[in-house]
PDB file of C-alpha atoms and ligand atoms in Angstrom:
ATOM      1  CA  MET A1133       6.564 -29.911  11.237  1.00 44.00           C
ATOM      2  CA  LYS A1134       3.616 -29.016  13.324  1.00 43.00           C
ATOM      3  CA  VAL A1135       3.432 -25.306  13.252  1.00 46.00           C
ATOM      4  CA  GLU A1136       1.345 -24.569  15.977  1.00 46.00           C
ATOM      5  CA  SER A1137      -2.404 -23.301  14.942  1.00 52.00           C
ATOM      6  CA  LEU A1138      -2.944 -21.449  11.051  1.00 61.00           C
ATOM      7  CA  ASP A1139      -3.886 -17.835  11.935  1.00 89.00           C
ATOM      8  CA  GLU A1140      -6.015 -17.077   9.154  1.00 92.00           C
ATOM      9  CA  GLY A1141      -7.277 -15.550  10.955  1.00 93.00           C
ATOM     10  CA  LEU A1142      -5.399 -12.476  12.550  1.00 95.00           C
ATOM     11  CA  LEU A1143      -3.643 -13.293   8.865  1.00 96.00           C
ATOM     12  CA  LEU A1144      -7.901 -11.764   7.724  1.00 96.00           C
ATOM     13  CA  ALA A1145      -7.953  -9.502   9.815  1.00 96.00           C
ATOM     14  CA  LEU A1146      -5.314  -7.635   9.174  1.00 97.00           C
ATOM     15  CA  LEU A1147      -4.958  -7.938   5.773  1.00 98.00           C
ATOM     16  CA  ASN A1148      -8.625  -6.474   6.744  1.00 98.00           C
ATOM     17  CA  THR A1149      -7.895  -3.859   8.269  1.00 98.00           C
ATOM     18  CA  THR A1150      -7.561  -0.691   4.801  1.00 98.00           C
ATOM     19  CA  PRO A1151     -11.598  -0.858   4.165  1.00 96.00           C
ATOM     20  CA  THR A1152     -13.164   1.373   1.349  1.00 95.00           C
ATOM     21  CA  VAL A1153     -15.652   3.714   2.926  1.00 93.00           C
ATOM     22  CA  ALA A1154     -18.343   5.247   0.895  1.00 90.00           C
ATOM     23  CA  GLY A1155     -15.363   5.772  -1.953  1.00 91.00           C
ATOM     24  CA  GLU A1156     -12.078   5.993   0.174  1.00 94.00           C
ATOM     25  CA  VAL A1157      -9.541   3.596   2.282  1.00 96.00           C
ATOM     26  CA  THR A1158      -9.491   3.370   5.666  1.00 97.00           C
ATOM     27  CA  ASP A1159      -7.072   2.279   7.773  1.00 98.00           C
ATOM     28  CA  ARG A1160      -8.343   0.771  10.699  1.00 97.00           C
ATOM     29  CA  LEU A1161      -4.679   0.975  12.018  1.00 97.00           C
ATOM     30  CA  ALA A1162      -3.336   4.622  11.974  1.00 96.00           C
ATOM     31  CA  ASP A1163      -5.009   6.460  15.184  1.00 96.00           C
ATOM     32  CA  PRO A1164      -3.541   4.842  18.283  1.00 95.00           C
ATOM     33  CA  GLU A1165      -6.416   4.613  20.292  1.00 96.00           C
ATOM     34  CA  GLU A1166      -8.884   3.035  17.719  1.00 96.00           C
ATOM     35  CA  ALA A1167      -5.618   0.025  16.943  1.00 97.00           C
ATOM     36  CA  GLY A1168      -5.752  -0.861  20.230  1.00 96.00           C
ATOM     37  CA  ALA A1169      -9.559  -1.212  20.258  1.00 96.00           C
ATOM     38  CA  TRP A1170      -8.487  -3.267  16.991  1.00 96.00           C
ATOM     39  CA  ILE A1171      -5.896  -5.292  18.917  1.00 96.00           C
ATOM     40  CA  ALA A1172      -7.742  -5.880  22.168  1.00 95.00           C
ATOM     41  CA  GLU A1173     -10.619  -7.552  19.820  1.00 94.00           C
ATOM     42  CA  HIS A1174      -8.989  -9.690  17.299  1.00 91.00           C
ATOM     43  CA  ALA A1175      -5.438 -10.015  19.091  1.00 91.00           C
ATOM     44  CA  GLY A1176      -7.159  -9.754  23.521  1.00 91.00           C
ATOM     45  CA  GLU A1177      -5.611  -7.040  25.390  1.00 92.00           C
ATOM     46  CA  ALA A1178      -2.447  -9.084  26.494  1.00 92.00           C
ATOM     47  CA  HIS A1179      -0.815  -7.698  22.557  1.00 93.00           C
ATOM     48  CA  LEU A1180      -1.621  -3.524  23.441  1.00 93.00           C
ATOM     49  CA  GLY A1181       2.481  -3.552  22.860  1.00 93.00           C
ATOM     50  CA  GLU A1182       2.730  -4.204  19.801  1.00 95.00           C
ATOM     51  CA  ASP A1183       4.771  -2.046  17.484  1.00 96.00           C
ATOM     52  CA  LEU A1184       2.294   0.072  15.882  1.00 97.00           C
ATOM     53  CA  ALA A1185       4.134   1.501  12.809  1.00 97.00           C
ATOM     54  CA  LEU A1186       5.789  -2.215  11.827  1.00 97.00           C
ATOM     55  CA  LEU A1187       2.763  -4.156  12.869  1.00 97.00           C
ATOM     56  CA  ARG A1188       1.290  -1.103   9.542  1.00 98.00           C
ATOM     57  CA  SER A1189       4.222  -1.183   6.969  1.00 97.00           C
ATOM     58  CA  THR A1190       3.904  -5.911   8.030  1.00 98.00           C
ATOM     59  CA  ARG A1191      -0.138  -5.694   6.135  1.00 98.00           C
ATOM     60  CA  ASP A1192       1.089  -3.401   4.058  1.00 98.00           C
ATOM     61  CA  THR A1193       3.929  -5.693   2.704  1.00 98.00           C
ATOM     62  CA  LEU A1194       1.900  -8.976   2.875  1.00 98.00           C
ATOM     63  CA  GLN A1195      -0.746  -6.611   0.854  1.00 98.00           C
ATOM     64  CA  ALA A1196       1.066  -5.599  -1.573  1.00 98.00           C
ATOM     65  CA  LEU A1197       2.544  -9.600  -1.614  1.00 97.00           C
ATOM     66  CA  VAL A1198      -0.953 -10.884  -2.741  1.00 97.00           C
ATOM     67  CA  HIS A1199      -1.273  -8.273  -5.555  1.00 96.00           C
ATOM     68  CA  ASP A1200       2.197  -9.428  -6.187  1.00 96.00           C
ATOM     69  CA  GLN A1201       4.450  -5.617  -5.821  1.00 97.00           C
ATOM     70  CA  ALA A1202       6.761  -6.983  -3.199  1.00 97.00           C
ATOM     71  CA  THR A1203       9.007  -9.499  -2.530  1.00 96.00           C
ATOM     72  CA  PRO A1204       9.238 -11.202   0.874  1.00 96.00           C
ATOM     73  CA  THR A1205      12.036  -9.590   2.094  1.00 97.00           C
ATOM     74  CA  ALA A1206      10.467  -6.544   3.111  1.00 96.00           C
ATOM     75  CA  LEU A1207       8.919  -8.054   5.591  1.00 97.00           C
ATOM     76  CA  ALA A1208      12.590  -9.107   7.882  1.00 97.00           C
ATOM     77  CA  PRO A1209      12.123  -5.672   9.877  1.00 96.00           C
ATOM     78  CA  ALA A1210       9.213  -8.087  11.886  1.00 97.00           C
ATOM     79  CA  LEU A1211      10.555 -11.536  11.501  1.00 97.00           C
ATOM     80  CA  HIS A1212      13.588 -10.433  13.200  1.00 96.00           C
ATOM     81  CA  GLY A1213      14.713 -12.705  16.162  1.00 96.00           C
ATOM     82  CA  VAL A1214      11.082 -14.714  15.239  1.00 96.00           C
ATOM     83  CA  SER A1215      12.220 -18.045  16.208  1.00 96.00           C
ATOM     84  CA  TYR A1216      10.439 -21.736  16.604  1.00 94.00           C
ATOM     85  CA  GLN A1217      11.423 -23.919  19.125  1.00 95.00           C
ATOM     86  CA  PRO A1218      11.149 -27.415  20.125  1.00 95.00           C
ATOM     87  CA  PHE A1219       8.997 -28.462  23.111  1.00 95.00           C
ATOM     88  CA  ILE A1220       9.896 -32.363  24.296  1.00 96.00           C
ATOM     89  CA  SER A1221       7.742 -35.041  25.831  1.00 96.00           C
ATOM     90  CA  ASP A1222       6.725 -38.015  26.509  1.00 96.00           C
ATOM     91  CA  THR A1223       4.561 -38.369  23.493  1.00 96.00           C
ATOM     92  CA  GLY A1224       6.539 -36.149  21.150  1.00 95.00           C
ATOM     93  CA  ILE A1225       8.159 -33.256  20.390  1.00 95.00           C
ATOM     94  CA  SER A1226       5.896 -29.525  19.325  1.00 92.00           C
ATOM     95  CA  TRP A1227       7.105 -26.550  18.417  1.00 91.00           C
ATOM     96  CA  ARG A1228       5.407 -22.782  19.631  1.00 92.00           C
ATOM     97  CA  LEU A1229       6.606 -19.952  17.727  1.00 93.00           C
ATOM     98  CA  ALA A1230       9.547 -17.819  19.856  1.00 94.00           C
ATOM     99  CA  THR A1231       8.774 -14.308  18.807  1.00 95.00           C
ATOM    100  CA  PRO A1232      10.009 -10.429  21.187  1.00 95.00           C
ATOM    101  CA  ARG A1233       7.406  -8.685  22.284  1.00 93.00           C
ATOM    102  CA  GLU A1234       6.918  -5.982  20.107  1.00 94.00           C
ATOM    103  CA  HIS A1235       6.488  -7.949  16.793  1.00 94.00           C
ATOM    104  CA  ILE A1236       4.254 -11.163  17.846  1.00 95.00           C
ATOM    105  CA  LEU A1237       0.714 -10.348  16.294  1.00 96.00           C
ATOM    106  CA  ALA A1238       2.577  -9.193  12.975  1.00 97.00           C
ATOM    107  CA  ALA A1239       5.240 -12.340  13.222  1.00 96.00           C
ATOM    108  CA  ARG A1240       2.079 -14.828  14.074  1.00 95.00           C
ATOM    109  CA  ALA A1241       0.244 -12.951  10.259  1.00 96.00           C
ATOM    110  CA  ILE A1242       3.341 -13.470   8.189  1.00 97.00           C
ATOM    111  CA  VAL A1243       3.866 -16.924   9.636  1.00 95.00           C
ATOM    112  CA  ALA A1244       0.014 -17.496   8.818  1.00 95.00           C
ATOM    113  CA  TRP A1245       0.211 -16.129   5.575  1.00 96.00           C
ATOM    114  CA  ASP A1246       3.547 -18.059   4.433  1.00 95.00           C
ATOM    115  CA  ALA A1247       1.392 -21.014   5.706  1.00 93.00           C
ATOM    116  CA  LEU A1248      -1.274 -20.471   3.243  1.00 93.00           C
ATOM    117  CA  ARG A1249       1.315 -19.648   0.301  1.00 93.00           C
ATOM    118  CA  HIS A1250       1.908 -24.695   1.450  1.00 93.00           C
ATOM    119  CA  THR A1251      -0.903 -24.996   2.220  1.00 91.00           C
ATOM    120  CA  ALA A1252      -3.242 -23.688  -0.177  1.00 91.00           C
ATOM    121  CA  PRO A1253      -1.197 -22.022  -3.327  1.00 92.00           C
ATOM    122  CA  GLY A1254      -3.107 -18.849  -4.895  1.00 93.00           C
ATOM    123  CA  ARG A1255      -6.313 -19.043  -2.514  1.00 95.00           C
ATOM    124  CA  LEU A1256      -5.308 -15.306  -0.846  1.00 96.00           C
ATOM    125  CA  ARG A1257      -7.217 -13.544  -3.306  1.00 96.00           C
ATOM    126  CA  ALA A1258      -8.057  -9.678  -3.374  1.00 97.00           C
ATOM    127  CA  CYS A1259     -11.110  -8.620  -3.287  1.00 96.00           C
ATOM    128  CA  GLU A1260     -13.036  -7.931  -8.017  1.00 94.00           C
ATOM    129  CA  ASN A1261     -14.849  -5.030  -7.041  1.00 93.00           C
ATOM    130  CA  LYS A1262     -11.417  -3.675  -7.142  1.00 91.00           C
ATOM    131  CA  ASP A1263     -13.512   0.373  -7.946  1.00 89.00           C
ATOM    132  CA  GLU A1264     -15.658  -0.697  -4.143  1.00 92.00           C
ATOM    133  CA  CYS A1265     -14.153  -2.467  -2.795  1.00 95.00           C
ATOM    134  CA  THR A1266     -10.252  -3.521  -0.979  1.00 96.00           C
ATOM    135  CA  LEU A1267     -10.736  -6.673   1.510  1.00 97.00           C
ATOM    136  CA  PHE A1268      -8.813  -9.660   0.572  1.00 97.00           C
ATOM    137  CA  PHE A1269     -10.296 -13.208   1.474  1.00 96.00           C
ATOM    138  CA  VAL A1270      -9.565 -17.152   1.958  1.00 94.00           C
ATOM    139  CA  ASP A1271     -10.988 -19.516  -1.193  1.00 94.00           C
ATOM    140  CA  HIS A1272     -12.168 -22.240   0.765  1.00 90.00           C
ATOM    141  CA  SER A1273     -15.300 -23.924  -1.778  1.00 89.00           C
ATOM    142  CA  LYS A1274     -13.788 -27.090  -3.422  1.00 91.00           C
ATOM    143  CA  SER A1275     -13.267 -25.030  -7.034  1.00 91.00           C
ATOM    144  CA  ASN A1276     -12.103 -22.242  -5.926  1.00 92.00           C
ATOM    145  CA  SER A1277     -13.728 -20.123  -8.036  1.00 91.00           C
ATOM    146  CA  ALA A1278     -14.812 -17.154  -5.567  1.00 92.00           C
ATOM    147  CA  ARG A1279     -13.881 -13.216  -6.874  1.00 93.00           C
ATOM    148  CA  TRP A1280     -15.173 -11.742  -4.397  1.00 93.00           C
ATOM    149  CA  CYS A1281     -14.731 -10.928  -0.004  1.00 94.00           C
ATOM    150  CA  SER A1282     -18.314 -11.570  -0.099  1.00 90.00           C
ATOM    151  CA  MET A1283     -21.242 -12.691  -2.686  1.00 85.00           C
ATOM    152  CA  ALA A1284     -24.181 -10.815  -0.009  1.00 86.00           C
ATOM    153  CA  GLY A1285     -21.826  -7.818  -0.080  1.00 87.00           C
ATOM    154  CA  CYS A1286     -19.659  -6.876  -3.983  1.00 92.00           C
ATOM    155  CA  GLY A1287     -20.687 -10.158  -5.929  1.00 88.00           C
ATOM    156  CA  ASN A1288     -24.514  -8.946  -5.056  1.00 87.00           C
ATOM    157  CA  ARG A1289     -22.523  -5.056  -6.469  1.00 85.00           C
ATOM    158  CA  MET A1290     -21.171  -6.612  -9.534  1.00 83.00           C
ATOM    159  CA  LYS A1291     -23.781  -8.518 -11.486  1.00 83.00           C
ATOM    160  CA  ALA A1292     -26.184  -5.864 -10.500  1.00 85.00           C
ATOM    161  CA  ARG A1293     -23.875  -3.731 -11.827  1.00 82.00           C
ATOM    162  CA  ARG A1294     -22.581  -6.336 -15.220  1.00 81.00           C
ATOM    163  CA  HIS A1295     -26.340  -6.221 -15.880  1.00 82.00           C
ATOM    164  CA  TYR A1296     -27.087  -2.525 -15.858  1.00 80.00           C
ATOM    165  CA  GLU A1297     -24.191  -2.425 -17.529  1.00 82.00           C
ATOM    166  CA  ARG A1298     -25.404  -5.130 -19.999  1.00 82.00           C
ATOM    167  CA  ARG A1299     -28.557  -3.211 -20.555  1.00 81.00           C
ATOM    168  CA  LYS A1300     -26.723   0.029 -21.266  1.00 80.00           C
ATOM    169  CA  ASN A1301     -25.447  -1.515 -23.975  1.00 79.00           C
ATOM    170  CA  ALA A1302     -27.799  -2.999 -25.576  1.00 75.00           C
ATOM    171  CA  PRO A1303     -30.009  -2.025 -28.643  1.00 70.00           C
ATOM    172  CA  THR A1304     -32.717  -0.209 -28.247  1.00 67.00           C
ATOM    173  CA  ILE A1305     -35.144  -1.374 -30.420  1.00 64.00           C
ATOM    174  CA  THR A1306     -38.017   0.854 -31.642  1.00 60.00           C
TER     175      THR A1306
HETATM  176 ZN1   ZN B 511     -15.402  -6.298  -1.794  1.00 63.51          ZN
END
């Protein structure tokens, strides 16, 4: 079965709506106005009717799943009424996700998460700079060894901190 587009971008954007800013975990979907701006930016204004509470709880579950702290059964509410519909033509069959209007984005994010589990197992991960960062990333590197949401940001900060720790713990030469 050919699944339409892999909504990896939407999934990552949703997982990353709780960034740590100045040491505090924030939530871009907490305020309805800010959440509306987020939806318009990432999915288009046609999706402003999305059920925000369900989108947030789906996000929380997906985040917990990445951290191995939930089971997929918790995703059931956002998959209620979701199905794939066949579109048949002379050249073949394509399948489209059919979902109630109020949880299109939540369902698309779940489908993307599930697709990633099969096509790229273990590559959706949380940034290892856990003290300062609550972002997620998909490791597309050949070696599958990425540890941070971004090398320029958290990668460099972690390296600098390790360097500092080493120097601090090194015996002083007199
Ligand atoms: Zn990070």
